[in-house]
Short mmCIF file of C-alpha atoms in Angstrom, two decimals:
data_model
loop_
_atom_site.label_atom_id
_atom_site.label_comp_id
_atom_site.label_asym_id
_atom_site.label_seq_id
_atom_site.Cartn_x
_atom_site.Cartn_y
_atom_site.Cartn_z
CA MET A 597 0.00 0.00 0.00
CA GLN A 598 1.23 3.46 -0.91
CA GLU A 599 2.13 5.98 1.79
CA ARG A 600 0.89 9.57 1.55
CA ASP A 601 4.38 10.82 0.73
CA GLU A 602 5.01 8.19 -1.94
CA SER A 603 4.21 7.92 -5.61
CA ALA A 604 4.48 4.64 -7.49
CA PHE A 605 5.91 4.30 -10.99
CA ARG A 606 6.71 1.29 -13.15
CA VAL A 607 10.00 1.23 -15.06
CA TYR A 608 9.31 1.15 -18.79
CA TYR A 609 11.64 0.31 -21.66
CA GLU A 610 12.12 4.03 -22.41
CA ASP A 611 13.61 4.45 -18.91
CA THR A 612 16.34 1.87 -19.46
CA ASP A 613 19.50 1.22 -21.41
CA ALA A 614 19.94 -1.73 -23.78
CA GLY A 615 20.56 -4.01 -20.80
CA GLY A 616 17.31 -3.16 -19.05
CA VAL A 617 18.97 -1.05 -16.32
CA VAL A 618 17.37 2.29 -15.48
CA GLN A 619 19.39 5.16 -16.99
CA HIS A 620 20.59 7.77 -14.51
CA ALA A 621 18.54 10.57 -16.14
CA ALA A 622 15.34 8.53 -15.75
CA TYR A 623 15.76 8.64 -11.98
CA VAL A 624 15.64 12.44 -12.15
CA ARG A 625 12.32 12.22 -14.04
CA PHE A 626 10.90 9.92 -11.35
CA LEU A 627 11.99 12.40 -8.66
CA GLU A 628 10.33 15.27 -10.55
CA ARG A 629 7.11 13.31 -11.04
CA ALA A 630 6.94 12.49 -7.33
CA ARG A 631 7.32 16.17 -6.36
CA THR A 632 4.65 17.11 -8.90
CA GLU A 633 2.29 14.45 -7.52
CA LYS A 634 3.03 15.60 -3.96
CA LEU A 635 2.02 19.16 -4.88
CA ARG A 636 -1.10 17.83 -6.61
CA ARG A 637 -2.10 15.86 -3.48
CA LEU A 638 -1.63 19.07 -1.50
CA GLY A 639 -4.01 20.92 -3.85
CA TRP A 640 -1.43 22.73 -6.02
CA GLU A 641 -1.01 21.96 -9.70
CA GLN A 642 2.10 23.23 -11.45
CA ARG A 643 0.23 23.96 -14.68
CA ALA A 644 -2.20 26.24 -12.84
CA LEU A 645 0.71 27.99 -11.10
CA ALA A 646 2.42 28.52 -14.46
CA ILE A 647 -0.69 29.82 -16.23
CA LYS A 648 -2.45 31.80 -13.49
CA GLU A 649 0.49 32.98 -11.41
CA ARG A 650 3.28 32.81 -14.04
CA LEU A 651 5.31 30.78 -11.51
CA LEU A 652 7.72 27.95 -12.22
CA PHE A 653 10.19 25.97 -10.14
CA ALA A 654 13.91 25.70 -10.81
CA GLY A 655 16.60 24.33 -8.61
CA ARG A 656 19.50 22.14 -7.68
CA LEU A 657 19.75 18.39 -7.26
CA SER A 658 22.12 16.18 -5.29
CA VAL A 659 21.74 12.45 -5.93
CA GLU A 660 23.37 9.34 -4.50
CA TYR A 661 22.91 6.23 -6.62
CA LEU A 662 22.82 3.18 -4.33
CA CYS A 663 21.58 0.22 -6.38
CA PRO A 664 20.12 -0.23 -9.86
CA ALA A 665 16.49 -0.66 -10.83
CA PHE A 666 15.47 -2.66 -13.87
CA LEU A 667 12.84 -2.90 -16.59
CA ASP A 668 9.34 -3.63 -15.14
CA ASP A 669 10.35 -2.87 -11.53
CA MET A 670 7.81 -0.97 -9.47
CA LEU A 671 9.41 2.05 -7.83
CA ARG A 672 8.12 3.98 -4.84
CA VAL A 673 9.32 7.57 -4.77
CA THR A 674 9.12 9.83 -1.73
CA ALA A 675 9.02 13.62 -1.71
CA VAL A 676 9.23 15.11 1.78
CA PRO A 677 9.63 18.88 2.27
CA VAL A 678 12.28 19.34 4.96
CA LYS A 679 12.92 23.10 4.84
CA VAL A 680 10.63 25.78 3.44
CA GLY A 681 11.90 29.31 2.90
CA ALA A 682 10.30 32.44 1.48
CA SER A 683 11.05 31.47 -2.13
CA SER A 684 12.42 27.94 -1.88
CA CYS A 685 11.85 24.46 -0.53
CA ILE A 686 14.25 21.61 0.08
CA PHE A 687 12.84 18.13 -0.52
CA SER A 688 14.36 14.93 0.80
CA GLN A 689 13.61 12.21 -1.73
CA LYS A 690 14.16 8.48 -2.07
CA ILE A 691 13.50 5.98 -4.81
CA LEU A 692 12.72 2.58 -3.36
CA CYS A 693 12.75 -0.64 -5.35
CA GLY A 694 11.20 -3.36 -3.25
CA ASP A 695 12.85 -3.07 0.15
CA LYS A 696 16.03 -1.46 -1.22
CA GLU A 697 16.89 2.21 -1.62
CA ALA A 698 17.96 2.77 -5.21
CA ILE A 699 18.43 6.54 -4.87
CA THR A 700 18.58 9.18 -2.19
CA ALA A 701 18.36 12.81 -3.21
CA GLU A 702 18.15 16.32 -1.86
CA VAL A 703 16.37 18.73 -4.16
CA LEU A 704 16.25 22.48 -3.73
CA VAL A 705 13.40 24.06 -5.69
CA VAL A 706 13.15 27.83 -6.09
CA CYS A 707 9.98 29.64 -7.07
CA VAL A 708 10.66 31.84 -10.11
CA ARG A 709 8.47 34.24 -12.08
CA GLN A 710 8.28 33.72 -15.84
CA ASN A 711 9.59 36.41 -18.20
CA PRO A 712 12.11 37.26 -16.92
CA LEU A 713 13.06 34.22 -14.86
CA ARG A 714 13.91 35.51 -11.43
CA PRO A 715 13.29 34.22 -7.90
CA VAL A 716 10.14 35.45 -6.17
CA LYS A 717 8.34 34.68 -2.94
CA MET A 718 6.34 31.50 -2.98
CA PRO A 719 2.57 32.06 -2.54
CA ALA A 720 1.99 32.10 1.23
CA PRO A 721 -0.70 29.37 1.14
CA LEU A 722 1.67 27.06 -0.77
CA ALA A 723 4.54 27.71 1.65
CA SER A 724 2.17 27.07 4.56
CA VAL A 725 0.95 23.76 3.18
CA LEU A 726 4.52 22.61 2.45
CA LYS A 727 5.57 23.43 6.02
CA THR A 728 2.90 21.11 7.40
CA ALA A 729 3.20 18.34 4.79
#
């Protein structure tokens, strides 16, 4: 059963190399999808933020690759906000394959306004919900 802070994804052929091992860039996509789904569960959709508020998220990623995942594996991906600032949030993330940690990551996301791209304060209700998530 899936925890509130987890999203589940199956590894497809497009996520792997010729040997059926998940490519390193695919892990980054799984991390991004889990953060997006976390925001959605909290009532915030990135498309609505981009269209209505002209807000996007950019950031920095630190990943530790621990063990490989393979074609058809089911992955559970966590996205836990650990520090919320005025314009940024740090997420602690893991990709779990069965009972093993495949990836651990720390992701800093910064709220930026479109055109021109520059950091801005996160909407207060979003920051509030992330602080309690």
